Amino acid sequence: MRKIWLISVRSYIKLALFFYYRRIVVKNIEHVPKKQPVLFVSNHNNALIDALLIVTQSGRLSYFLTRASVFKKPFVNWLLRSLNMLPVYRVRDGWSSISNNNAIFESCSLCLSQNEAVALFPEGNHHMNRTVRPLSKGFTRIVFETLEHYPTCDLKIIPIGLNFEQLDAFADSVLLYFGTPISANTYLQHDVLVETKRLKKDVWKAITKLTTHIPAADYDETMQKLKSMDANFLNPDAVHACVESDFTNCGFSKKEQPTSLKAFFKFLMIVLLIGPYAIWKFVAEPKIKEVEFVATFRFGMVITLVPIWMLFVTLVLILTLGLPAGLAYIFATFSMALLAVKL
């Protein structure tokens, strides 16, 4: 039953993401083993959306380490745990809570020993800049504790680059770039401290190659130049080549510009979904203080309020105008949503 629940929720989220994003591009999915223990490690730009994209596009039912602060309410705690999300505690949650990570990391090691997948964001928290920050050592602890307690475990570490065209925009496009698997067993040659540093360095380098990593030192100047060249941030290889060539090798393909027809379909979609749109625009969005949460809260409304609104309008139309009117509304809403997002 638990697996049916997970697959059902994942399928629903995947369908909703299809309607939410203009394009979801997945590169090198063949790098993900189907039945081996896997630790996914990714950059983190877009709050909960990042986790949902990895869960729905990786082909694995993953356990996900999530910041403990979101588990405070009983119902949310139950819901997240039912979706294989586990709380991980940070210093900001209080020194006394850090010891709770021991049991969480033990659970991760046990899952990996049973050929499951675990995913986390080793940067520690999300940020909007296209820069991969230094990684925390939490993921290395999971790796070495797993190898210590389960020495026959053939653990693979899969780096992921999440690349958004404009992460707070609707409808945005995203690239999930899966890197070459890193064998955890190759980090048993020296003492743990030495190998921990080497593993963190190697994973950091791998992630920076898979996403549009812009060094923090010259971030603003570099980003300004790339934007002036209409850089394609869904092509990290091209961005890297451009920056490394001092902006002399920057043959970016011209981006498609929104058309008046797309704007028209978006207007019709808003009219058909005026209830959820009004709540989002005038109630929810003004309360969001961090831009990294915009997409997550907007998507949350897509998967909750939109279905409720559509059901309500459909029932009203059926009761007042008959079944054909209700079915026509459903067809029109899905059609306008597809045209507004995908064009």
mmCIF file of C-alpha atoms in Angstrom:
data_model
loop_
_atom_site.group_PDB
_atom_site.id
_atom_site.type_symbol
_atom_site.label_atom_id
_atom_site.label_comp_id
_atom_site.label_asym_id
_atom_site.label_seq_id
_atom_site.Cartn_x
_atom_site.Cartn_y
_atom_site.Cartn_z
ATOM 1 C CA MET A 1 0.000 0.000 0.000
ATOM 2 C CA ARG A 2 2.843 2.383 0.823
ATOM 3 C CA LYS A 3 4.404 1.850 -2.587
ATOM 4 C CA ILE A 4 1.048 2.380 -4.300
ATOM 5 C CA TRP A 5 0.659 5.641 -2.341
ATOM 6 C CA LEU A 6 4.141 6.828 -3.346
ATOM 7 C CA ILE A 7 3.687 5.937 -7.015
ATOM 8 C CA SER A 8 0.245 7.585 -7.087
ATOM 9 C CA VAL A 9 1.497 10.834 -5.545
ATOM 10 C CA ARG A 10 4.575 10.855 -7.773
ATOM 11 C CA SER A 11 2.413 10.343 -10.870
ATOM 12 C CA TYR A 12 0.110 13.205 -9.852
ATOM 13 C CA ILE A 13 3.064 15.539 -9.172
ATOM 14 C CA LYS A 14 4.677 14.562 -12.486
ATOM 15 C CA LEU A 15 1.472 15.350 -14.381
ATOM 16 C CA ALA A 16 1.167 18.702 -12.603
ATOM 17 C CA LEU A 17 4.810 19.565 -13.406
ATOM 18 C CA PHE A 18 4.073 18.806 -17.068
ATOM 19 C CA PHE A 19 1.364 21.485 -17.028
ATOM 20 C CA TYR A 20 3.486 23.859 -14.921
ATOM 21 C CA TYR A 21 6.736 23.891 -16.935
ATOM 22 C CA ARG A 22 7.092 24.774 -20.585
ATOM 23 C CA ARG A 23 9.875 22.232 -20.989
ATOM 24 C CA ILE A 24 11.438 19.673 -18.664
ATOM 25 C CA VAL A 25 14.609 18.335 -20.254
ATOM 26 C CA VAL A 26 16.360 15.330 -18.704
ATOM 27 C CA LYS A 27 19.917 14.593 -19.818
ATOM 28 C CA ASN A 28 21.919 11.404 -19.156
ATOM 29 C CA ILE A 29 19.128 9.589 -17.319
ATOM 30 C CA GLU A 30 20.920 6.373 -18.327
ATOM 31 C CA HIS A 31 23.527 7.201 -15.654
ATOM 32 C CA VAL A 32 21.009 6.334 -12.936
ATOM 33 C CA PRO A 33 21.183 2.649 -11.909
ATOM 34 C CA LYS A 34 17.788 0.986 -11.596
ATOM 35 C CA LYS A 35 18.466 -1.465 -8.753
ATOM 36 C CA GLN A 36 21.660 -0.275 -7.062
ATOM 37 C CA PRO A 37 22.054 1.915 -3.979
ATOM 38 C CA VAL A 38 22.178 5.543 -5.131
ATOM 39 C CA LEU A 39 22.893 8.812 -3.348
ATOM 40 C CA PHE A 40 21.662 11.786 -5.399
ATOM 41 C CA VAL A 41 23.464 15.070 -4.684
ATOM 42 C CA SER A 42 22.311 18.262 -6.388
ATOM 43 C CA ASN A 43 22.616 22.024 -6.386
ATOM 44 C CA HIS A 44 19.669 23.787 -4.777
ATOM 45 C CA ASN A 45 18.006 26.889 -6.261
ATOM 46 C CA ASN A 46 14.269 26.502 -6.093
ATOM 47 C CA ALA A 47 13.060 25.309 -2.664
ATOM 48 C CA LEU A 48 10.744 22.255 -2.740
ATOM 49 C CA ILE A 49 10.436 22.324 -6.541
ATOM 50 C CA ASP A 50 14.004 20.986 -6.785
ATOM 51 C CA ALA A 51 13.099 17.904 -4.758
ATOM 52 C CA LEU A 52 9.904 17.297 -6.727
ATOM 53 C CA LEU A 53 11.777 17.454 -10.028
ATOM 54 C CA ILE A 54 14.373 14.915 -8.876
ATOM 55 C CA VAL A 55 11.729 12.582 -7.411
ATOM 56 C CA THR A 56 9.604 12.609 -10.578
ATOM 57 C CA GLN A 57 12.349 12.614 -13.216
ATOM 58 C CA SER A 58 15.085 10.333 -11.799
ATOM 59 C CA GLY A 59 13.190 7.082 -12.208
ATOM 60 C CA ARG A 60 13.798 6.116 -8.561
ATOM 61 C CA LEU A 61 11.549 6.301 -5.484
ATOM 62 C CA SER A 62 13.966 8.254 -3.314
ATOM 63 C CA TYR A 63 14.167 9.027 0.373
ATOM 64 C CA PHE A 64 14.730 12.773 0.628
ATOM 65 C CA LEU A 65 16.522 14.641 3.392
ATOM 66 C CA THR A 66 14.527 17.806 4.106
ATOM 67 C CA ARG A 67 15.159 20.617 6.573
ATOM 68 C CA ALA A 68 13.583 19.776 9.918
ATOM 69 C CA SER A 69 11.779 23.107 10.361
ATOM 70 C CA VAL A 70 9.022 22.102 7.908
ATOM 71 C CA PHE A 71 8.113 19.016 9.997
ATOM 72 C CA LYS A 72 6.819 20.957 13.023
ATOM 73 C CA LYS A 73 3.072 20.589 12.401
ATOM 74 C CA PRO A 74 1.729 17.050 13.045
ATOM 75 C CA PHE A 75 -0.185 16.702 9.767
ATOM 76 C CA VAL A 76 2.720 18.052 7.687
ATOM 77 C CA ASN A 77 5.095 15.744 9.571
ATOM 78 C CA TRP A 78 2.887 12.730 8.751
ATOM 79 C CA LEU A 79 2.450 13.750 5.116
ATOM 80 C CA LEU A 80 6.151 14.375 4.452
ATOM 81 C CA ARG A 81 7.236 11.156 6.131
ATOM 82 C CA SER A 82 4.637 9.224 4.132
ATOM 83 C CA LEU A 83 6.363 10.596 1.012
ATOM 84 C CA ASN A 84 9.778 9.276 2.132
ATOM 85 C CA MET A 85 10.967 12.682 3.334
ATOM 86 C CA LEU A 86 13.190 12.638 6.411
ATOM 87 C CA PRO A 87 14.054 15.639 8.629
ATOM 88 C CA VAL A 88 17.671 16.748 8.818
ATOM 89 C CA TYR A 89 18.637 19.134 11.598
ATOM 90 C CA ARG A 90 20.948 22.133 11.293
ATOM 91 C CA VAL A 91 22.682 24.343 13.847
ATOM 92 C CA ARG A 92 19.985 26.990 13.395
ATOM 93 C CA ASP A 93 17.450 24.405 14.639
ATOM 94 C CA GLY A 94 19.307 24.319 17.971
ATOM 95 C CA TRP A 95 22.413 22.474 19.123
ATOM 96 C CA SER A 96 20.335 20.028 21.145
ATOM 97 C CA SER A 97 18.539 18.854 17.997
ATOM 98 C CA ILE A 98 21.713 18.019 16.051
ATOM 99 C CA SER A 99 21.986 14.631 17.759
ATOM 100 C CA ASN A 100 18.676 13.677 16.099
ATOM 101 C CA ASN A 101 20.615 13.391 12.834
ATOM 102 C CA ASN A 102 22.279 10.229 14.121
ATOM 103 C CA ALA A 103 19.090 8.217 13.721
ATOM 104 C CA ILE A 104 18.309 9.861 10.376
ATOM 105 C CA PHE A 105 21.735 9.042 8.953
ATOM 106 C CA GLU A 106 21.437 5.470 10.242
ATOM 107 C CA SER A 107 18.112 5.190 8.416
ATOM 108 C CA CYS A 108 19.736 6.470 5.227
ATOM 109 C CA SER A 109 22.539 3.912 5.509
ATOM 110 C CA LEU A 110 20.012 1.128 6.042
ATOM 111 C CA CYS A 111 18.017 2.240 2.987
ATOM 112 C CA LEU A 112 21.154 2.310 0.856
ATOM 113 C CA SER A 113 22.165 -1.155 2.050
ATOM 114 C CA GLN A 114 18.813 -2.351 0.700
ATOM 115 C CA ASN A 115 19.495 -0.885 -2.764
ATOM 116 C CA GLU A 116 17.248 2.139 -2.204
ATOM 117 C CA ALA A 117 17.908 5.718 -3.339
ATOM 118 C CA VAL A 118 18.541 8.701 -1.061
ATOM 119 C CA ALA A 119 18.640 12.322 -2.237
ATOM 120 C CA LEU A 120 19.866 15.514 -0.623
ATOM 121 C CA PHE A 121 21.183 19.006 -1.287
ATOM 122 C CA PRO A 122 24.728 19.214 0.132
ATOM 123 C CA GLU A 123 24.849 23.025 -0.107
ATOM 124 C CA GLY A 124 22.643 23.052 2.973
ATOM 125 C CA ASN A 125 19.951 25.474 1.804
ATOM 126 C CA HIS A 126 18.588 27.035 -1.369
ATOM 127 C CA HIS A 127 19.750 30.181 -3.145
ATOM 128 C CA MET A 128 18.840 31.936 -6.372
ATOM 129 C CA ASN A 129 22.346 32.674 -7.676
ATOM 130 C CA ARG A 130 23.767 30.392 -10.350
ATOM 131 C CA THR A 131 26.693 29.484 -8.130
ATOM 132 C CA VAL A 132 27.446 26.158 -6.459
ATOM 133 C CA ARG A 133 28.522 26.978 -2.947
ATOM 134 C CA PRO A 134 30.861 24.911 -0.721
ATOM 135 C CA LEU A 135 29.281 21.629 0.305
ATOM 136 C CA SER A 136 28.530 20.578 3.864
ATOM 137 C CA LYS A 137 29.946 17.290 5.128
ATOM 138 C CA GLY A 138 26.593 15.692 5.953
ATOM 139 C CA PHE A 139 26.450 13.663 2.748
ATOM 140 C CA THR A 140 29.991 12.367 3.273
ATOM 141 C CA ARG A 141 28.988 11.117 6.705
ATOM 142 C CA ILE A 142 26.185 9.101 5.122
ATOM 143 C CA VAL A 143 28.613 7.693 2.559
ATOM 144 C CA PHE A 144 31.280 6.588 5.041
ATOM 145 C CA GLU A 145 28.854 5.289 7.661
ATOM 146 C CA THR A 146 27.156 3.214 4.973
ATOM 147 C CA LEU A 147 30.463 1.732 3.837
ATOM 148 C CA GLU A 148 31.494 1.094 7.434
ATOM 149 C CA HIS A 149 28.317 -0.698 8.473
ATOM 150 C CA TYR A 150 27.638 -2.370 5.117
ATOM 151 C CA PRO A 151 31.059 -2.969 3.510
ATOM 152 C CA THR A 152 29.599 -4.970 0.589
ATOM 153 C CA CYS A 153 27.336 -2.071 -0.434
ATOM 154 C CA ASP A 154 28.212 -0.888 -3.951
ATOM 155 C CA LEU A 155 27.082 2.694 -3.379
ATOM 156 C CA LYS A 156 26.961 5.063 -6.350
ATOM 157 C CA ILE A 157 26.888 8.845 -5.907
ATOM 158 C CA ILE A 158 25.005 10.592 -8.726
ATOM 159 C CA PRO A 159 25.670 14.350 -9.049
ATOM 160 C CA ILE A 160 22.823 16.391 -10.547
ATOM 161 C CA GLY A 161 22.814 19.851 -12.084
ATOM 162 C CA LEU A 162 19.467 21.656 -11.884
ATOM 163 C CA ASN A 163 19.307 24.423 -14.478
ATOM 164 C CA PHE A 164 16.389 26.857 -14.661
ATOM 165 C CA GLU A 165 15.884 29.361 -17.445
ATOM 166 C CA GLN A 166 14.313 31.851 -15.014
ATOM 167 C CA LEU A 167 13.384 30.039 -11.842
ATOM 168 C CA ASP A 168 10.653 32.387 -10.575
ATOM 169 C CA ALA A 169 8.916 32.770 -13.973
ATOM 170 C CA PHE A 170 5.766 31.089 -15.272
ATOM 171 C CA ALA A 171 6.036 29.065 -17.438
ATOM 172 C CA ASP A 172 9.737 28.371 -16.962
ATOM 173 C CA SER A 173 11.890 25.618 -18.504
ATOM 174 C CA VAL A 174 14.298 23.368 -16.615
ATOM 175 C CA LEU A 175 17.141 20.955 -17.384
ATOM 176 C CA LEU A 176 18.055 18.062 -15.081
ATOM 177 C CA TYR A 177 21.604 17.064 -15.954
ATOM 178 C CA PHE A 178 22.656 13.721 -14.438
ATOM 179 C CA GLY A 179 26.387 13.250 -14.049
ATOM 180 C CA THR A 180 28.614 10.186 -14.263
ATOM 181 C CA PRO A 181 28.185 7.878 -11.225
ATOM 182 C CA ILE A 182 30.923 8.173 -8.610
ATOM 183 C CA SER A 183 31.802 4.927 -6.858
ATOM 184 C CA ALA A 184 31.901 5.483 -3.094
ATOM 185 C CA ASN A 185 34.285 2.553 -2.603
ATOM 186 C CA THR A 186 37.095 4.476 -4.305
ATOM 187 C CA TYR A 187 37.238 6.754 -1.239
ATOM 188 C CA LEU A 188 38.562 4.117 1.145
ATOM 189 C CA GLN A 189 42.243 4.482 0.288
ATOM 190 C CA HIS A 190 43.272 6.831 3.130
ATOM 191 C CA ASP A 191 41.918 7.952 6.498
ATOM 192 C CA VAL A 192 38.382 9.322 6.688
ATOM 193 C CA LEU A 193 39.366 13.006 7.057
ATOM 194 C CA VAL A 194 41.492 12.951 3.915
ATOM 195 C CA GLU A 195 38.892 11.055 1.918
ATOM 196 C CA THR A 196 36.078 13.299 3.182
ATOM 197 C CA LYS A 197 37.835 16.362 1.766
ATOM 198 C CA ARG A 198 38.542 14.553 -1.506
ATOM 199 C CA LEU A 199 34.947 13.381 -1.856
ATOM 200 C CA LYS A 200 33.535 16.859 -1.161
ATOM 201 C CA LYS A 201 35.918 18.365 -3.718
ATOM 202 C CA ASP A 202 35.098 15.796 -6.404
ATOM 203 C CA VAL A 203 31.333 16.084 -5.929
ATOM 204 C CA TRP A 204 31.524 19.894 -5.950
ATOM 205 C CA LYS A 205 33.476 19.828 -9.218
ATOM 206 C CA ALA A 206 30.995 17.397 -10.744
ATOM 207 C CA ILE A 207 27.974 19.537 -9.850
ATOM 208 C CA THR A 208 29.618 22.727 -11.140
ATOM 209 C CA LYS A 209 30.074 21.084 -14.541
ATOM 210 C CA LEU A 210 26.422 20.048 -14.667
ATOM 211 C CA THR A 211 24.916 23.448 -13.926
ATOM 212 C CA THR A 212 25.559 27.028 -15.014
ATOM 213 C CA HIS A 213 28.056 27.668 -12.229
ATOM 214 C CA ILE A 214 29.226 31.295 -12.143
ATOM 215 C CA PRO A 215 32.083 31.984 -9.672
ATOM 216 C CA ALA A 216 30.937 34.241 -6.836
ATOM 217 C CA ALA A 217 33.906 36.628 -7.159
ATOM 218 C CA ASP A 218 32.785 38.094 -10.514
ATOM 219 C CA TYR A 219 29.163 37.011 -10.369
ATOM 220 C CA ASP A 220 27.342 40.268 -11.142
ATOM 221 C CA GLU A 221 29.657 41.294 -13.979
ATOM 222 C CA THR A 222 29.633 37.815 -15.538
ATOM 223 C CA MET A 223 25.859 37.492 -15.319
ATOM 224 C CA GLN A 224 25.371 40.911 -16.897
ATOM 225 C CA LYS A 225 27.540 39.940 -19.868
ATOM 226 C CA LEU A 226 25.794 36.575 -20.291
ATOM 227 C CA LYS A 227 22.348 38.156 -20.194
ATOM 228 C CA SER A 228 23.403 40.774 -22.748
ATOM 229 C CA MET A 229 24.389 37.881 -25.043
ATOM 230 C CA ASP A 230 21.028 36.187 -24.426
ATOM 231 C CA ALA A 231 22.806 33.185 -22.906
ATOM 232 C CA ASN A 232 20.988 29.871 -22.818
ATOM 233 C CA PHE A 233 21.130 28.802 -19.162
ATOM 234 C CA LEU A 234 19.659 25.433 -20.110
ATOM 235 C CA ASN A 235 22.964 24.651 -21.808
ATOM 236 C CA PRO A 236 25.601 24.746 -19.043
ATOM 237 C CA ASP A 237 28.289 23.372 -21.369
ATOM 238 C CA ALA A 238 27.851 26.364 -23.691
ATOM 239 C CA VAL A 239 27.831 28.814 -20.776
ATOM 240 C CA HIS A 240 31.050 27.350 -19.393
ATOM 241 C CA ALA A 241 32.728 27.499 -22.821
ATOM 242 C CA CYS A 242 31.655 31.129 -23.166
ATOM 243 C CA VAL A 243 32.992 32.216 -19.759
ATOM 244 C CA GLU A 244 36.217 30.207 -20.054
ATOM 245 C CA SER A 245 36.929 31.766 -23.473
ATOM 246 C CA ASP A 246 36.563 35.256 -21.963
ATOM 247 C CA PHE A 247 33.281 35.688 -23.878
ATOM 248 C CA THR A 248 34.782 35.045 -27.311
ATOM 249 C CA ASN A 249 33.195 31.608 -27.894
ATOM 250 C CA CYS A 250 29.541 32.347 -27.186
ATOM 251 C CA GLY A 251 27.421 31.065 -30.040
ATOM 252 C CA PHE A 252 24.120 30.954 -28.177
ATOM 253 C CA SER A 253 21.071 30.098 -30.239
ATOM 254 C CA LYS A 254 18.402 32.776 -30.292
ATOM 255 C CA LYS A 255 15.639 32.230 -27.742
ATOM 256 C CA GLU A 256 12.017 32.057 -28.729
ATOM 257 C CA GLN A 257 10.161 35.191 -27.665
ATOM 258 C CA PRO A 258 6.632 35.059 -26.210
ATOM 259 C CA THR A 259 4.012 35.750 -28.868
ATOM 260 C CA SER A 260 0.787 37.706 -28.616
ATOM 261 C CA LEU A 261 -1.035 34.413 -29.216
ATOM 262 C CA LYS A 262 0.594 32.909 -26.125
ATOM 263 C CA ALA A 263 -0.466 35.958 -24.113
ATOM 264 C CA PHE A 264 -4.018 35.507 -25.383
ATOM 265 C CA PHE A 265 -4.154 31.865 -24.310
ATOM 266 C CA LYS A 266 -2.699 32.819 -20.916
ATOM 267 C CA PHE A 267 -5.451 35.405 -20.489
ATOM 268 C CA LEU A 268 -8.114 32.793 -21.294
ATOM 269 C CA MET A 269 -6.521 30.359 -18.835
ATOM 270 C CA ILE A 270 -6.666 33.020 -16.109
ATOM 271 C CA VAL A 271 -10.337 33.698 -16.866
ATOM 272 C CA LEU A 272 -11.158 29.990 -16.587
ATOM 273 C CA LEU A 273 -9.168 29.707 -13.343
ATOM 274 C CA ILE A 274 -10.018 33.138 -11.947
ATOM 275 C CA GLY A 275 -10.617 31.860 -8.399
ATOM 276 C CA PRO A 276 -7.188 30.283 -7.772
ATOM 277 C CA TYR A 277 -5.503 33.074 -9.741
ATOM 278 C CA ALA A 278 -7.066 35.786 -7.571
ATOM 279 C CA ILE A 279 -6.065 33.985 -4.354
ATOM 280 C CA TRP A 280 -2.510 33.597 -5.657
ATOM 281 C CA LYS A 281 -2.134 37.147 -6.945
ATOM 282 C CA PHE A 282 -3.745 39.072 -4.113
ATOM 283 C CA VAL A 283 -3.380 36.825 -1.066
ATOM 284 C CA ALA A 284 -0.504 34.336 -1.370
ATOM 285 C CA GLU A 285 2.125 35.991 -3.570
ATOM 286 C CA PRO A 286 2.367 39.286 -1.600
ATOM 287 C CA LYS A 287 3.269 37.294 1.536
ATOM 288 C CA ILE A 288 6.263 35.515 -0.032
ATOM 289 C CA LYS A 289 9.450 37.177 1.207
ATOM 290 C CA GLU A 290 12.058 35.039 -0.605
ATOM 291 C CA VAL A 291 11.975 34.756 -4.398
ATOM 292 C CA GLU A 292 13.210 31.148 -4.144
ATOM 293 C CA PHE A 293 9.803 30.192 -2.705
ATOM 294 C CA VAL A 294 7.707 31.768 -5.490
ATOM 295 C CA ALA A 295 7.671 28.714 -7.757
ATOM 296 C CA THR A 296 7.078 26.316 -4.861
ATOM 297 C CA PHE A 297 4.038 28.182 -3.504
ATOM 298 C CA ARG A 298 2.659 28.801 -6.996
ATOM 299 C CA PHE A 299 2.985 25.108 -7.795
ATOM 300 C CA GLY A 300 1.378 24.249 -4.459
ATOM 301 C CA MET A 301 -1.692 26.188 -5.529
ATOM 302 C CA VAL A 302 -1.674 24.433 -8.905
ATOM 303 C CA ILE A 303 -1.931 20.990 -7.296
ATOM 304 C CA THR A 304 -4.456 21.972 -4.596
ATOM 305 C CA LEU A 305 -6.714 24.920 -5.396
ATOM 306 C CA VAL A 306 -6.885 24.445 -9.170
ATOM 307 C CA PRO A 307 -8.427 20.927 -9.032
ATOM 308 C CA ILE A 308 -10.877 22.057 -6.326
ATOM 309 C CA TRP A 309 -11.885 25.104 -8.387
ATOM 310 C CA MET A 310 -12.295 23.046 -11.560
ATOM 311 C CA LEU A 311 -14.446 20.498 -9.731
ATOM 312 C CA PHE A 312 -16.601 23.262 -8.234
ATOM 313 C CA VAL A 313 -17.164 25.066 -11.558
ATOM 314 C CA THR A 314 -17.818 21.788 -13.377
ATOM 315 C CA LEU A 315 -20.472 20.732 -10.846
ATOM 316 C CA VAL A 316 -22.165 24.147 -11.018
ATOM 317 C CA LEU A 317 -22.250 23.989 -14.824
ATOM 318 C CA ILE A 318 -23.595 20.433 -14.826
ATOM 319 C CA LEU A 319 -26.341 21.293 -12.337
ATOM 320 C CA THR A 320 -27.360 24.466 -14.163
ATOM 321 C CA LEU A 321 -26.599 23.883 -17.850
ATOM 322 C CA GLY A 322 -26.134 20.126 -18.091
ATOM 323 C CA LEU A 323 -23.317 17.611 -18.551
ATOM 324 C CA PRO A 324 -22.079 18.969 -21.941
ATOM 325 C CA ALA A 325 -21.376 22.385 -20.381
ATOM 326 C CA GLY A 326 -19.348 20.827 -17.561
ATOM 327 C CA LEU A 327 -17.317 18.673 -19.922
ATOM 328 C CA ALA A 328 -16.763 21.669 -22.212
ATOM 329 C CA TYR A 329 -15.333 23.650 -19.286
ATOM 330 C CA ILE A 330 -12.893 20.864 -18.392
ATOM 331 C CA PHE A 331 -11.773 20.502 -22.017
ATOM 332 C CA ALA A 332 -11.375 24.269 -22.456
ATOM 333 C CA THR A 333 -9.384 24.659 -19.229
ATOM 334 C CA PHE A 334 -6.919 21.881 -20.026
ATOM 335 C CA SER A 335 -6.546 23.140 -23.607
ATOM 336 C CA MET A 336 -5.882 26.759 -22.590
ATOM 337 C CA ALA A 337 -3.421 25.638 -19.912
ATOM 338 C CA LEU A 338 -1.462 23.548 -22.413
ATOM 339 C CA LEU A 339 -1.414 26.321 -25.003
ATOM 340 C CA ALA A 340 -0.485 29.013 -22.469
ATOM 341 C CA VAL A 341 2.373 26.939 -21.028
ATOM 342 C CA LYS A 342 3.766 24.994 -23.959
ATOM 343 C CA LEU A 343 3.698 27.576 -26.782
#
